[in-house]
Short mmCIF file of C-alpha atoms in Angstrom, two decimals:
data_model
loop_
_atom_site.label_atom_id
_atom_site.label_comp_id
_atom_site.label_asym_id
_atom_site.label_seq_id
_atom_site.Cartn_x
_atom_site.Cartn_y
_atom_site.Cartn_z
CA MET A 1 -2.53 14.00 -12.03
CA ARG A 2 -3.72 11.50 -14.61
CA PHE A 3 -2.68 7.88 -14.63
CA ARG A 4 -2.30 5.75 -17.77
CA GLU A 5 -3.51 2.07 -17.62
CA ILE A 6 -2.18 -0.41 -20.13
CA GLU A 7 -4.72 -3.14 -20.70
CA GLY A 8 -3.47 -6.70 -20.65
CA GLY A 9 -3.24 -9.09 -23.49
CA ARG A 10 -4.60 -12.58 -24.02
CA ALA A 11 -4.88 -15.23 -21.32
CA MET A 12 -2.45 -18.19 -21.23
CA ASP A 13 -2.38 -21.66 -19.55
CA LEU A 14 -1.16 -21.96 -15.90
CA THR A 15 2.21 -23.58 -16.68
CA ARG A 16 3.19 -20.89 -19.22
CA ARG A 17 2.03 -18.11 -16.97
CA ARG A 18 4.27 -19.41 -14.24
CA MET A 19 7.25 -19.57 -16.54
CA MET A 20 6.65 -15.98 -17.62
CA GLN A 21 6.35 -14.89 -13.89
CA THR A 22 9.62 -16.58 -13.01
CA ALA A 23 11.39 -14.98 -15.96
CA LEU A 24 10.06 -11.54 -15.24
CA ALA A 25 11.17 -11.85 -11.71
CA GLY A 26 14.68 -12.85 -12.74
CA ALA A 27 14.83 -10.07 -15.29
CA GLY A 28 13.78 -7.49 -12.75
CA GLY A 29 16.55 -8.50 -10.51
CA LEU A 30 19.24 -8.22 -13.20
CA ALA A 31 17.83 -4.81 -14.32
CA MET A 32 18.42 -3.40 -10.87
CA GLY A 33 22.13 -4.44 -10.87
CA VAL A 34 24.03 -6.68 -8.41
CA ALA A 35 22.24 -7.84 -5.25
CA PRO A 36 19.07 -5.63 -5.44
CA ARG A 37 17.65 -4.79 -2.03
CA TRP A 38 14.26 -6.37 -2.50
CA ALA A 39 13.75 -7.02 1.20
CA HIS A 40 14.14 -3.83 3.16
CA ALA A 41 13.30 -4.46 6.73
CA ALA A 42 12.36 -7.48 8.89
CA LEU A 43 10.85 -8.18 12.26
CA ASP A 44 10.19 -11.20 14.32
CA LEU A 45 7.05 -10.72 16.33
CA GLY A 46 6.73 -13.73 18.71
CA ALA A 47 6.25 -16.66 16.32
CA MET A 48 5.52 -14.46 13.38
CA ARG A 49 7.96 -13.18 10.81
CA ILE A 50 7.31 -9.85 9.01
CA ASP A 51 9.34 -8.64 6.08
CA THR A 52 8.78 -5.39 3.97
CA LEU A 53 9.42 -5.93 0.27
CA SER A 54 10.13 -3.31 -2.35
CA ASP A 55 7.68 -2.95 -5.20
CA GLY A 56 9.81 -0.16 -6.54
CA HIS A 57 8.98 3.43 -6.19
CA LEU A 58 6.64 6.02 -7.65
CA VAL A 59 7.42 9.26 -9.40
CA LEU A 60 4.92 12.02 -8.43
CA PRO A 61 4.75 15.84 -9.03
CA PRO A 62 5.00 17.63 -5.64
CA GLU A 63 1.74 19.34 -5.93
CA PHE A 64 0.07 15.87 -5.83
CA ILE A 65 0.69 16.01 -2.08
CA PHE A 66 1.69 19.52 -1.25
CA GLY A 67 -0.85 21.41 -3.28
CA PRO A 68 -3.41 22.31 -0.64
CA MET A 69 -0.82 23.01 2.13
CA PRO A 70 0.14 26.56 3.37
CA GLN A 71 3.05 27.22 1.13
CA ALA A 72 4.80 29.80 3.34
CA GLU A 73 4.99 27.20 6.20
CA LEU A 74 5.65 24.31 3.95
CA GLY A 75 9.12 25.47 2.83
CA PRO A 76 10.84 25.25 6.18
CA VAL A 77 9.34 21.82 6.95
CA LEU A 78 10.60 20.43 3.64
CA GLU A 79 14.11 22.09 4.12
CA ALA A 80 14.55 20.60 7.54
CA ARG A 81 13.95 17.09 6.12
CA GLY A 82 16.14 17.45 2.92
CA ILE A 83 13.17 17.70 0.47
CA VAL A 84 13.98 19.89 -2.53
CA PRO A 85 11.01 22.22 -3.21
CA GLY A 86 9.55 21.66 -6.67
CA ALA A 87 11.45 18.36 -7.32
CA PRO A 88 9.51 15.19 -8.22
CA LEU A 89 8.76 12.95 -5.25
CA THR A 90 9.99 9.41 -5.46
CA PRO A 91 8.32 7.54 -2.55
CA GLU A 92 9.25 3.91 -1.97
CA CYS A 93 6.44 1.32 -2.18
CA ASN A 94 6.70 -1.19 0.67
CA VAL A 95 4.55 -4.34 0.49
CA THR A 96 4.35 -6.22 3.81
CA LEU A 97 4.73 -10.03 3.90
CA LEU A 98 3.49 -11.78 7.11
CA ARG A 99 4.46 -15.50 7.71
CA SER A 100 2.56 -16.92 10.56
CA GLY A 101 2.15 -20.77 11.02
CA GLU A 102 0.67 -22.17 7.71
CA ASN A 103 -0.35 -18.62 6.53
CA THR A 104 1.77 -16.54 4.08
CA ILE A 105 0.00 -13.14 3.87
CA LEU A 106 0.56 -10.06 1.74
CA PHE A 107 -0.81 -6.64 2.54
CA ASP A 108 -1.50 -5.14 -0.77
CA THR A 109 -0.15 -6.37 -4.09
CA GLY A 110 1.80 -3.43 -5.38
CA ALA A 111 1.32 -1.68 -8.75
CA GLY A 112 1.59 -4.52 -11.23
CA PRO A 113 2.74 -3.97 -14.84
CA ALA A 114 0.28 -1.30 -15.82
CA PHE A 115 0.92 1.70 -13.67
CA GLN A 116 4.45 3.19 -13.53
CA GLU A 117 7.62 1.72 -14.92
CA SER A 118 9.42 2.38 -11.69
CA ALA A 119 6.97 0.20 -9.73
CA GLY A 120 5.46 -3.23 -10.04
CA LYS A 121 8.45 -5.29 -8.88
CA ILE A 122 6.79 -7.50 -6.31
CA GLY A 123 7.47 -10.68 -8.22
CA ALA A 124 11.27 -10.16 -8.08
CA ALA A 125 11.04 -9.12 -4.37
CA LEU A 126 9.17 -12.39 -3.44
CA ASP A 127 11.69 -14.38 -5.57
CA ALA A 128 14.49 -12.99 -3.50
CA LEU A 129 12.89 -14.53 -0.37
CA ASP A 130 12.11 -17.83 -2.24
CA VAL A 131 8.38 -17.05 -2.02
CA ALA A 132 6.43 -18.02 -5.08
CA PRO A 133 3.09 -16.34 -5.97
CA GLU A 134 1.26 -19.72 -5.27
CA ASP A 135 2.70 -19.80 -1.79
CA VAL A 136 0.75 -16.81 -0.74
CA THR A 137 -2.37 -17.94 1.16
CA HIS A 138 -3.96 -14.50 1.76
CA VAL A 139 -3.89 -11.05 0.25
CA ILE A 140 -5.26 -8.25 2.44
CA PHE A 141 -5.80 -4.78 0.95
CA THR A 142 -5.45 -1.50 2.81
CA HIS A 143 -7.19 0.33 -0.10
CA ALA A 144 -7.82 0.23 -3.85
CA HIS A 145 -5.46 2.80 -5.18
CA PRO A 146 -3.32 1.66 -8.16
CA ASP A 147 0.09 1.12 -6.34
CA HIS A 148 -1.72 -1.07 -3.84
CA LEU A 149 -4.16 -3.00 -6.04
CA TRP A 150 -3.20 -3.15 -9.59
CA GLY A 151 -0.62 -5.92 -8.97
CA VAL A 152 -3.49 -8.31 -8.20
CA LEU A 153 -3.63 -9.19 -11.97
CA ASP A 154 -0.66 -10.22 -14.19
CA ASP A 155 0.19 -9.23 -17.71
CA PHE A 156 -2.49 -11.57 -18.94
CA ASP A 157 -5.31 -10.28 -16.80
CA GLU A 158 -5.21 -13.39 -14.57
CA PRO A 159 -4.84 -13.46 -10.85
CA PHE A 160 -1.21 -13.15 -9.91
CA PHE A 161 -1.59 -14.84 -6.44
CA TYR A 162 -3.93 -17.40 -7.82
CA GLU A 163 -4.02 -19.70 -4.71
CA ALA A 164 -4.76 -16.86 -2.27
CA GLU A 165 -7.95 -15.67 -0.54
CA HIS A 166 -8.20 -11.96 -1.12
CA MET A 167 -9.72 -9.66 1.51
CA ILE A 168 -10.79 -6.00 1.54
CA GLY A 169 -12.95 -3.81 3.75
CA LYS A 170 -16.58 -3.81 2.92
CA THR A 171 -16.77 0.05 2.62
CA GLU A 172 -13.82 0.16 0.29
CA TRP A 173 -15.28 -2.54 -1.88
CA GLU A 174 -18.61 -0.83 -2.14
CA TYR A 175 -17.13 2.52 -3.02
CA TRP A 176 -14.87 1.31 -5.91
CA THR A 177 -17.33 -1.20 -7.34
CA ASP A 178 -20.26 1.32 -7.34
CA PRO A 179 -20.84 2.24 -11.00
CA LYS A 180 -21.51 5.90 -9.86
CA THR A 181 -17.97 6.32 -8.52
CA VAL A 182 -16.37 6.78 -11.97
CA ASP A 183 -18.78 9.71 -12.59
CA THR A 184 -18.52 11.28 -9.18
CA ILE A 185 -14.86 10.98 -8.25
CA GLN A 186 -12.51 13.99 -8.98
CA PRO A 187 -11.77 13.98 -12.84
CA GLU A 188 -8.09 13.53 -12.30
CA ARG A 189 -8.84 10.22 -10.48
CA THR A 190 -11.14 8.73 -13.03
CA THR A 191 -8.52 6.31 -14.29
CA MET A 192 -8.08 5.13 -10.70
CA ALA A 193 -11.66 4.40 -10.42
CA VAL A 194 -11.91 2.53 -13.80
CA GLY A 195 -8.87 0.40 -13.01
CA ALA A 196 -9.97 -0.38 -9.41
CA GLN A 197 -13.46 -1.44 -10.50
CA ARG A 198 -12.23 -3.64 -13.20
CA ARG A 199 -9.66 -5.49 -11.02
CA LEU A 200 -11.88 -5.86 -8.00
CA MET A 201 -14.76 -7.31 -10.08
CA ALA A 202 -12.26 -9.74 -11.78
CA MET A 203 -11.47 -10.94 -8.16
CA GLU A 204 -14.95 -11.02 -6.76
CA ASP A 205 -15.17 -14.73 -6.48
CA ALA A 206 -11.83 -14.89 -4.46
CA MET A 207 -12.76 -11.84 -2.29
CA ARG A 208 -13.93 -11.85 1.38
CA PHE A 209 -15.03 -8.72 3.14
CA PHE A 210 -14.59 -7.48 6.64
CA GLU A 211 -15.50 -4.55 8.92
CA ASP A 212 -13.58 -2.32 11.31
CA GLY A 213 -12.41 -4.14 14.48
CA GLU A 214 -12.69 -7.70 13.06
CA GLU A 215 -9.86 -10.19 13.67
CA ILE A 216 -9.68 -11.23 10.01
CA LEU A 217 -6.92 -13.83 10.59
CA PRO A 218 -5.33 -15.11 13.74
CA GLY A 219 -3.38 -12.19 15.27
CA VAL A 220 -4.51 -9.69 12.43
CA ALA A 221 -7.20 -7.12 13.27
CA ALA A 222 -8.65 -4.52 10.99
CA VAL A 223 -8.50 -0.86 12.18
CA SER A 224 -10.50 1.75 10.18
CA THR A 225 -8.38 4.71 8.97
CA PRO A 226 -10.45 6.48 6.43
CA GLY A 227 -9.82 9.67 4.48
CA HIS A 228 -7.19 8.74 1.99
CA THR A 229 -9.93 6.67 0.56
CA PRO A 230 -13.45 6.14 1.91
CA GLY A 231 -12.79 2.72 3.37
CA HIS A 232 -8.96 2.69 4.01
CA MET A 233 -7.95 0.08 6.56
CA SER A 234 -4.84 -0.39 8.71
CA PHE A 235 -4.07 -3.64 10.37
CA GLU A 236 -2.79 -4.36 13.85
CA ILE A 237 -0.56 -7.49 13.89
CA ARG A 238 -0.27 -8.86 17.44
CA ASP A 239 1.43 -11.75 19.13
CA GLY A 240 0.96 -11.58 22.98
CA SER A 241 2.06 -8.10 24.18
CA GLU A 242 3.93 -7.25 20.96
CA SER A 243 2.27 -5.60 18.12
CA VAL A 244 2.93 -3.63 14.84
CA MET A 245 0.47 -1.55 12.72
CA VAL A 246 0.46 -1.82 8.92
CA ILE A 247 -0.87 1.63 7.96
CA GLY A 248 -0.94 1.65 4.20
CA ASP A 249 -1.27 5.37 3.23
CA ALA A 250 -2.94 6.61 6.43
CA ILE A 251 0.36 8.30 7.04
CA GLY A 252 1.63 8.69 3.45
CA ASN A 253 5.14 10.24 3.86
CA HIS A 254 7.91 10.70 6.50
CA HIS A 255 8.08 14.50 6.26
CA VAL A 256 4.94 16.71 6.28
CA ALA A 257 2.64 13.85 7.44
CA PHE A 258 4.76 13.60 10.60
CA ALA A 259 5.71 17.21 11.05
CA ARG A 260 2.15 18.58 10.38
CA PRO A 261 -0.40 15.70 10.40
CA ASP A 262 -3.17 18.15 10.65
CA TRP A 263 -2.45 19.75 7.25
CA HIS A 264 -4.47 18.70 4.26
CA SER A 265 -2.79 16.33 1.79
CA GLY A 266 -3.55 16.44 -1.86
CA SER A 267 -3.27 12.76 -2.08
CA ASP A 268 -6.30 12.28 0.23
CA GLN A 269 -9.89 11.96 -1.28
CA ASP A 270 -11.44 13.43 1.88
CA ARG A 271 -8.88 15.96 3.14
CA ASP A 272 -10.60 16.80 6.33
CA LEU A 273 -11.16 13.14 7.34
CA GLY A 274 -7.63 12.21 6.20
CA ALA A 275 -6.05 14.81 8.40
CA ALA A 276 -8.22 13.89 11.43
CA THR A 277 -7.26 10.14 10.95
CA ARG A 278 -3.58 11.11 10.70
CA VAL A 279 -3.66 13.12 13.92
CA ALA A 280 -5.43 10.31 15.81
CA LEU A 281 -3.22 7.50 14.47
CA MET A 282 0.01 9.58 15.04
CA ASP A 283 -1.00 10.18 18.61
CA ARG A 284 -1.76 6.46 19.24
CA MET A 285 1.47 5.24 17.66
CA ALA A 286 3.55 7.66 19.64
CA THR A 287 1.76 7.21 23.03
CA GLU A 288 1.83 3.36 22.75
CA GLN A 289 5.27 3.27 20.98
CA MET A 290 3.89 0.70 18.66
CA ARG A 291 5.88 -0.09 15.57
CA LEU A 292 4.33 1.04 12.27
CA ILE A 293 4.88 -0.09 8.66
CA GLY A 294 4.10 2.62 6.04
CA PHE A 295 3.65 1.86 2.44
CA HIS A 296 5.51 4.99 1.33
CA LEU A 297 7.90 5.52 4.27
CA PRO A 298 11.67 5.29 3.74
CA GLY A 299 14.04 2.38 4.38
CA GLY A 300 11.37 -0.32 4.01
CA GLY A 301 8.76 1.68 5.93
CA MET A 302 9.24 0.10 9.35
CA GLY A 303 9.73 2.43 12.41
CA ARG A 304 8.10 4.46 15.11
CA ALA A 305 6.50 7.80 15.57
CA GLU A 306 7.99 10.07 18.16
CA LYS A 307 6.66 13.29 19.46
CA GLY A 308 8.96 16.28 18.59
CA GLY A 309 8.29 19.98 18.76
CA ASP A 310 4.80 20.80 17.38
CA GLY A 311 4.55 17.54 15.59
CA TYR A 312 6.14 14.14 15.30
CA ARG A 313 9.08 12.55 13.53
CA PHE A 314 9.64 9.17 11.97
CA VAL A 315 12.36 6.98 13.64
CA GLN A 316 13.32 4.35 11.07
CA GLU A 317 14.00 0.67 11.96
CA SER A 318 15.85 -1.57 9.53
#
């Protein structure tokens, strides 16, 4: 699958840019009709507040995920979960907002204006909660795919969250900023690589790097979950005995990823590693009954994994 990137226009001064952001957020809300459901799910975790915000949704050909799976076994799994074989997939895009003390933290920035028309709605979603881009103190990336990273820059190629410190795992940064990646990645992902490199380098001065296991902010610890991308990270948010895991795309859907986490997914760059990570993460989530937030899971992405039959099932919370 090839993705088209629309390059931004000229830069503008700060005041005019904020006016444009406000106008775009308002227009996005009107376009969705009356009372758009920008904030999907919410959770109070001790003194912390967690909301999942809609960045819209993607439109994907089914083979992008289902291509490498055993087709004879795939049909019954999809049928049992109401997925129409051959129909386009339209997964939600859920950006997690954490408010803790003086920190207002976003996990990923959504797709921005240059990926798919159905996505890139984070400005309107934040506006619905009376959160302005300049209120965001920290942006933490799970990985550098377009629907998670490209919203870091606005229409004018300037930082959208211009007051925030940005953070990404060191392995993920090194992979996407390596000049060799564009030539060595799968051909259908070349535009992903070009777009990631340009945006990450534009944010280099605002970026901080971290490793697996680090507590990168109070109550937020990085958990390595590679395979979907080389340096994909999840994040355990904890307050006392309560915790929730922001999993990004480590578990990328509510159907096959739960029913058969051991199957290869076409969306993973390293399919063997992605499956191994999924199996281990699913087992941990189900065993500990830890809440999880998935970027592409339904209903805002918040829920739990429960063991069922030969696999697991997603139990949604809203």
